[in-house]
Tab-separated table of C-alpha atoms and ligand atoms in Angstrom:
chain	number	residue	atom	x	y	z
A	277	MET	CA	0.000	0.000	0.000
A	278	ALA	CA	2.710	2.436	1.029
A	279	MET	CA	4.817	1.381	-1.953
A	280	ARG	CA	1.929	2.113	-4.274
A	281	ALA	CA	1.457	5.578	-2.727
A	282	ILE	CA	5.147	6.381	-3.200
A	283	PHE	CA	4.883	5.209	-6.795
A	284	TYR	CA	1.987	7.571	-7.536
A	285	VAL	CA	3.714	10.494	-5.852
A	286	ALA	CA	6.795	9.801	-7.979
A	287	ILE	CA	4.700	9.768	-11.164
A	288	VAL	CA	3.031	13.063	-10.241
A	289	LEU	CA	6.449	14.662	-9.557
A	290	VAL	CA	7.747	13.521	-12.950
A	291	LEU	CA	4.654	14.723	-14.821
A	292	THR	CA	4.506	18.138	-13.190
A	293	GLY	CA	8.254	18.679	-13.306
A	294	THR	CA	8.516	19.783	-9.695
A	295	ALA	CA	11.986	18.352	-9.221
A	296	PRO	CA	14.097	21.418	-8.323
A	297	SER	CA	16.012	22.910	-11.214
A	298	GLU	CA	19.623	23.944	-10.830
A	299	SER	CA	18.744	27.632	-10.732
A	300	ASN	CA	16.216	26.929	-7.972
A	301	MET	CA	18.916	25.210	-5.969
A	302	GLU	CA	21.151	28.225	-6.486
A	303	GLY	CA	18.337	30.475	-5.274
A	304	ALA	CA	18.037	28.302	-2.175
A	305	ALA	CA	21.801	28.551	-1.570
A	306	LEU	CA	21.659	32.342	-1.805
A	307	TYR	CA	18.575	32.450	0.367
A	308	ALA	CA	20.508	30.552	3.048
A	309	LEU	CA	22.917	33.507	3.054
A	310	ARG	CA	20.045	35.946	3.374
A	311	ARG	CA	18.798	34.062	6.432
A	312	ALA	CA	22.285	34.085	8.003
A	313	VAL	CA	22.880	37.825	7.797
A	314	LYS	CA	21.445	41.000	9.242
A	315	ASP	CA	20.618	43.459	6.498
A	316	PRO	CA	19.831	46.871	8.009
A	317	GLY	CA	20.068	48.558	4.586
A	318	ASN	CA	17.509	46.140	3.048
A	319	VAL	CA	19.819	45.416	0.121
A	320	LEU	CA	18.467	41.849	0.010
A	321	GLN	CA	14.823	42.878	-0.051
A	322	SER	CA	14.320	41.687	-3.640
A	323	TRP	CA	15.556	38.174	-2.765
A	324	ASP	CA	12.260	36.322	-3.121
A	325	PRO	CA	12.724	32.542	-2.817
A	326	THR	CA	9.378	31.827	-4.522
A	327	LEU	CA	10.657	33.019	-7.929
A	328	VAL	CA	11.788	30.305	-10.380
A	329	ASN	CA	15.382	31.485	-10.185
A	330	PRO	CA	17.426	34.184	-8.432
A	331	CYS	CA	18.395	35.941	-11.655
A	332	THR	CA	16.129	38.970	-11.131
A	333	TRP	CA	17.345	39.502	-7.561
A	334	PHE	CA	19.366	42.670	-7.011
A	335	HIS	CA	23.147	42.174	-6.672
A	336	VAL	CA	22.931	38.760	-8.419
A	337	THR	CA	24.077	38.209	-12.026
A	338	CYS	CA	23.322	35.086	-14.090
A	339	ASP	CA	24.547	33.638	-17.380
A	340	ALA	CA	22.286	32.663	-20.331
A	341	ASP	CA	21.452	29.361	-18.595
A	342	ASN	CA	20.205	31.199	-15.505
A	343	ARG	CA	23.166	30.080	-13.427
A	344	VAL	CA	24.598	32.583	-10.955
A	345	THR	CA	27.929	34.099	-12.051
A	346	ARG	CA	28.287	37.129	-9.744
A	347	LEU	CA	27.314	38.131	-6.257
A	348	ASP	CA	28.019	41.821	-5.687
A	349	LEU	CA	27.474	42.709	-2.062
A	350	GLY	CA	30.535	44.791	-1.236
A	351	ASN	CA	29.996	47.612	1.257
A	352	ALA	CA	26.404	46.529	1.936
A	353	LYS	CA	26.339	46.837	5.756
A	354	LEU	CA	25.788	43.092	6.194
A	355	SER	CA	26.589	41.400	9.495
A	356	GLY	CA	26.141	37.756	10.468
A	357	HIS	CA	28.118	34.955	8.878
A	358	LEU	CA	28.878	33.117	5.644
A	359	VAL	CA	27.080	29.846	4.863
A	360	PRO	CA	28.446	26.567	3.423
A	361	ASP	CA	25.560	26.575	0.909
A	362	LEU	CA	27.396	29.238	-1.122
A	363	GLY	CA	29.762	26.475	-2.243
A	364	LYS	CA	26.947	25.099	-4.432
A	365	LEU	CA	27.231	27.992	-6.900
A	366	GLU	CA	29.316	26.100	-9.439
A	367	LYS	CA	29.252	28.846	-12.065
A	368	LEU	CA	29.981	31.717	-9.685
A	369	GLN	CA	32.968	33.770	-10.871
A	370	TYR	CA	32.849	36.770	-8.539
A	371	LEU	CA	32.066	36.535	-4.834
A	372	GLU	CA	32.212	40.140	-3.652
A	373	LEU	CA	31.415	40.522	0.037
A	374	TYR	CA	34.130	42.995	1.009
A	375	MET	CA	33.643	45.843	3.502
A	376	ASN	CA	30.812	44.383	5.513
A	377	ASN	CA	30.824	43.195	9.105
A	378	LEU	CA	30.650	39.447	8.519
A	379	ALA	CA	31.978	37.370	11.409
A	380	GLY	CA	32.742	33.675	11.910
A	381	ARG	CA	34.688	31.362	9.654
A	382	ILE	CA	35.288	31.082	5.931
A	383	PRO	CA	33.386	27.837	5.099
A	384	GLU	CA	35.665	25.164	3.664
A	385	GLU	CA	32.743	24.243	1.400
A	386	LEU	CA	33.591	27.279	-0.737
A	387	ASP	CA	35.907	24.822	-2.506
A	388	GLY	CA	32.815	23.899	-4.536
A	389	LEU	CA	33.028	27.222	-6.397
A	390	LYS	CA	34.737	25.626	-9.393
A	391	SER	CA	34.431	28.690	-11.651
A	392	LEU	CA	35.512	31.295	-9.110
A	393	VAL	CA	37.863	34.009	-10.383
A	394	SER	CA	37.607	36.478	-7.507
A	395	LEU	CA	37.112	35.911	-3.778
A	396	ASP	CA	36.860	39.284	-2.080
A	397	LEU	CA	36.175	39.009	1.636
A	398	PHE	CA	38.467	41.828	2.770
A	399	SER	CA	37.490	44.252	5.533
A	400	ASN	CA	35.100	42.097	7.520
A	401	ASN	CA	35.385	40.517	10.957
A	402	LEU	CA	36.161	36.938	9.872
A	403	THR	CA	37.928	34.580	12.278
A	404	GLY	CA	39.395	31.078	12.103
A	405	PRO	CA	41.798	29.712	9.512
A	406	ILE	CA	42.146	30.213	5.774
A	407	PRO	CA	40.671	26.887	4.545
A	408	PRO	CA	43.319	24.813	2.715
A	409	SER	CA	40.433	23.632	0.510
A	410	LEU	CA	40.517	27.007	-1.280
A	411	SER	CA	43.476	25.551	-3.205
A	412	LYS	CA	40.872	23.661	-5.281
A	413	LEU	CA	39.700	26.917	-6.869
A	414	SER	CA	41.932	26.459	-9.873
A	415	LYS	CA	40.605	29.494	-11.795
A	416	LEU	CA	41.129	31.912	-8.904
A	417	LYS	CA	42.939	35.135	-9.845
A	418	PHE	CA	42.060	37.465	-6.967
A	419	LEU	CA	42.146	36.379	-3.333
A	420	ARG	CA	41.683	39.288	-0.960
A	421	LEU	CA	41.216	38.362	2.689
A	422	ASN	CA	42.994	41.379	4.212
A	423	ASN	CA	41.575	43.320	7.164
A	424	ASN	CA	39.936	40.472	9.061
A	425	ARG	CA	40.892	38.506	12.189
A	426	LEU	CA	42.025	35.283	10.524
A	427	THR	CA	44.374	33.003	12.478
A	428	GLY	CA	46.550	29.964	11.806
A	429	ARG	CA	49.164	29.381	9.138
A	430	ILE	CA	48.986	30.303	5.478
A	431	PRO	CA	48.060	26.921	3.940
A	432	ARG	CA	50.887	25.502	1.822
A	433	GLU	CA	48.182	24.116	-0.488
A	434	LEU	CA	47.607	27.649	-1.810
A	435	THR	CA	50.908	27.400	-3.699
A	436	LYS	CA	48.905	25.289	-6.191
A	437	LEU	CA	46.789	28.262	-7.290
A	438	GLU	CA	48.535	28.765	-10.620
A	439	ASN	CA	46.352	31.597	-11.869
A	440	LEU	CA	46.609	33.783	-8.783
A	441	LYS	CA	47.427	37.392	-9.726
A	442	ILE	CA	46.552	39.239	-6.556
A	443	LEU	CA	46.848	37.897	-3.032
A	444	ASN	CA	46.297	39.973	0.068
A	445	VAL	CA	46.129	38.501	3.552
A	446	SER	CA	47.546	41.546	5.331
A	447	ASN	CA	46.162	42.869	8.615
A	448	ASN	CA	45.048	39.565	10.135
A	449	ASN	CA	46.511	37.459	12.940
A	450	LEU	CA	48.200	34.753	10.872
A	451	CYS	CA	51.267	32.888	12.172
A	452	GLY	CA	54.059	30.632	10.944
A	453	THR	CA	56.156	31.175	7.862
A	454	ILE	CA	55.050	32.201	4.386
A	455	PRO	CA	55.235	29.276	1.932
A	456	ALA	CA	57.775	30.460	-0.630
A	457	SER	CA	57.144	28.051	-3.497
A	458	GLY	CA	54.769	27.828	-6.439
A	459	SER	CA	52.305	30.629	-7.013
A	460	LEU	CA	53.014	32.215	-3.612
A	461	SER	CA	56.636	32.947	-4.532
A	462	LYS	CA	55.626	35.873	-6.742
A	463	PHE	CA	54.031	37.972	-3.998
A	464	SER	CA	55.977	40.486	-1.959
A	465	GLU	CA	55.747	41.579	1.669
A	466	GLY	CA	52.825	43.886	0.924
A	467	SER	CA	50.568	40.855	0.491
A	468	PHE	CA	51.330	39.630	4.010
A	469	ALA	CA	51.899	42.827	6.050
A	470	ASP	CA	50.455	43.539	9.505
A	471	ASN	CA	50.292	39.992	10.823
A	472	PRO	CA	52.325	40.436	14.025
A	473	ARG	CA	52.901	36.700	14.506
A	474	LEU	CA	53.870	35.917	10.907
A	475	GLU	CA	57.578	35.071	10.683
A	476	GLY	CA	58.280	35.977	7.064
A	477	PRO	CA	59.186	33.751	4.117
A	478	GLU	CA	60.317	30.226	4.864
A	479	LEU	CA	63.961	29.526	4.178
A	480	ILE	CA	64.426	27.299	1.178
A	481	GLY	CA	67.517	25.134	0.829
A	482	PHE	CA	68.565	25.556	4.437
A	483	VAL	CA	67.932	23.237	7.301
A	484	ARG	CA	66.124	25.302	9.832
A	485	TYR	CA	66.595	24.603	13.518
A	486	ASP	CA	63.791	25.973	15.633
A	487	THR	CA	65.338	26.991	18.917
A	488	ASP	CA	62.299	28.377	20.621
A	489	ARG	CA	59.204	26.263	20.350
A	490	GLU	CA	55.671	27.572	20.263
B	142	NAG	C1	33.911	41.530	15.624
B	142	NAG	O1	33.375	40.419	16.314
B	142	NAG	C2	33.553	40.455	17.701
B	142	NAG	C3	32.968	39.173	18.280
B	142	NAG	O2	33.577	38.064	17.698
B	142	NAG	C4	32.864	41.660	18.286
B	142	NAG	O3	33.129	41.732	19.670
B	142	NAG	C5	33.398	42.919	17.593
B	142	NAG	O4	32.651	44.034	18.045
B	142	NAG	C6	33.275	42.804	16.104
B	142	NAG	N1	33.931	43.940	15.473
B	142	NAG	C7	33.260	44.845	14.821
B	142	NAG	C8	34.073	45.920	14.180
B	142	NAG	O5	32.053	44.834	14.740
B	143	NAG	C1	46.828	44.783	0.994
B	143	NAG	O1	45.842	45.402	1.766
B	143	NAG	C2	46.303	46.501	2.528
B	143	NAG	C3	45.160	46.977	3.366
B	143	NAG	O2	44.831	46.004	4.283
B	143	NAG	C4	46.810	47.590	1.612
B	143	NAG	O3	47.314	48.666	2.358
B	143	NAG	C5	47.902	47.004	0.732
B	143	NAG	O4	48.295	47.974	-0.233
B	143	NAG	C6	47.445	45.770	0.009
B	143	NAG	N1	48.598	45.147	-0.636
B	143	NAG	C7	48.554	44.518	-1.808
B	143	NAG	C8	49.822	43.975	-2.321
B	143	NAG	O5	47.514	44.396	-2.426
């Protein structure tokens, strides 16, 4: 009896096409962000989850297939925190959330942003580590995390980001040495400034004896 009921429900779903489309899922991912932030300037007012896709929402840009390619919410007075759901936006190229007051961690799930070119989270109140998983964002050109309260080491995995053109992690509370190989070797001190506990570039080709332990 129950089996038969499930069968009929399945048929109805197929016939009416109510299985969620990809753009609906992207709308849901963005709506999860809306729920996680305070928005005193009402910049997210147009974010209506009942629409077929988020492509008419303000500050959201889509491609011809109605997949989200840009989120432009810099300087929008948002507080609250980031959500792992954002990692579902596979076609997102620009994640612009700089100059807000977002707190909490950078979700490691952002490694799902396979198309991402620019990750701009600078000038917020973010804590916790830089997720090593960000090294999976192989198209990334701009990584600006400066002016937050990030801690921990700079993940060596980031040396794999071959397309990185701009890196800024200055004015955080990072520690350890700066990995000096791969894509990170081309950035100068200005990318890492104002991290009082950061020790500078690692020494390559020397055996390093740590005399004082942390
Ligand atoms: C940053 O977050 C901390 C709590 O983690 C809070 O005390 C502080 O006021 C926040 N900073 C700003 C500028 O809002
Ligand atoms: C990094 O950001 C700081 C502000 O936090 C800025 O002063 C500096 O010029 C930037 N450096 C680079 C290399 O982008």
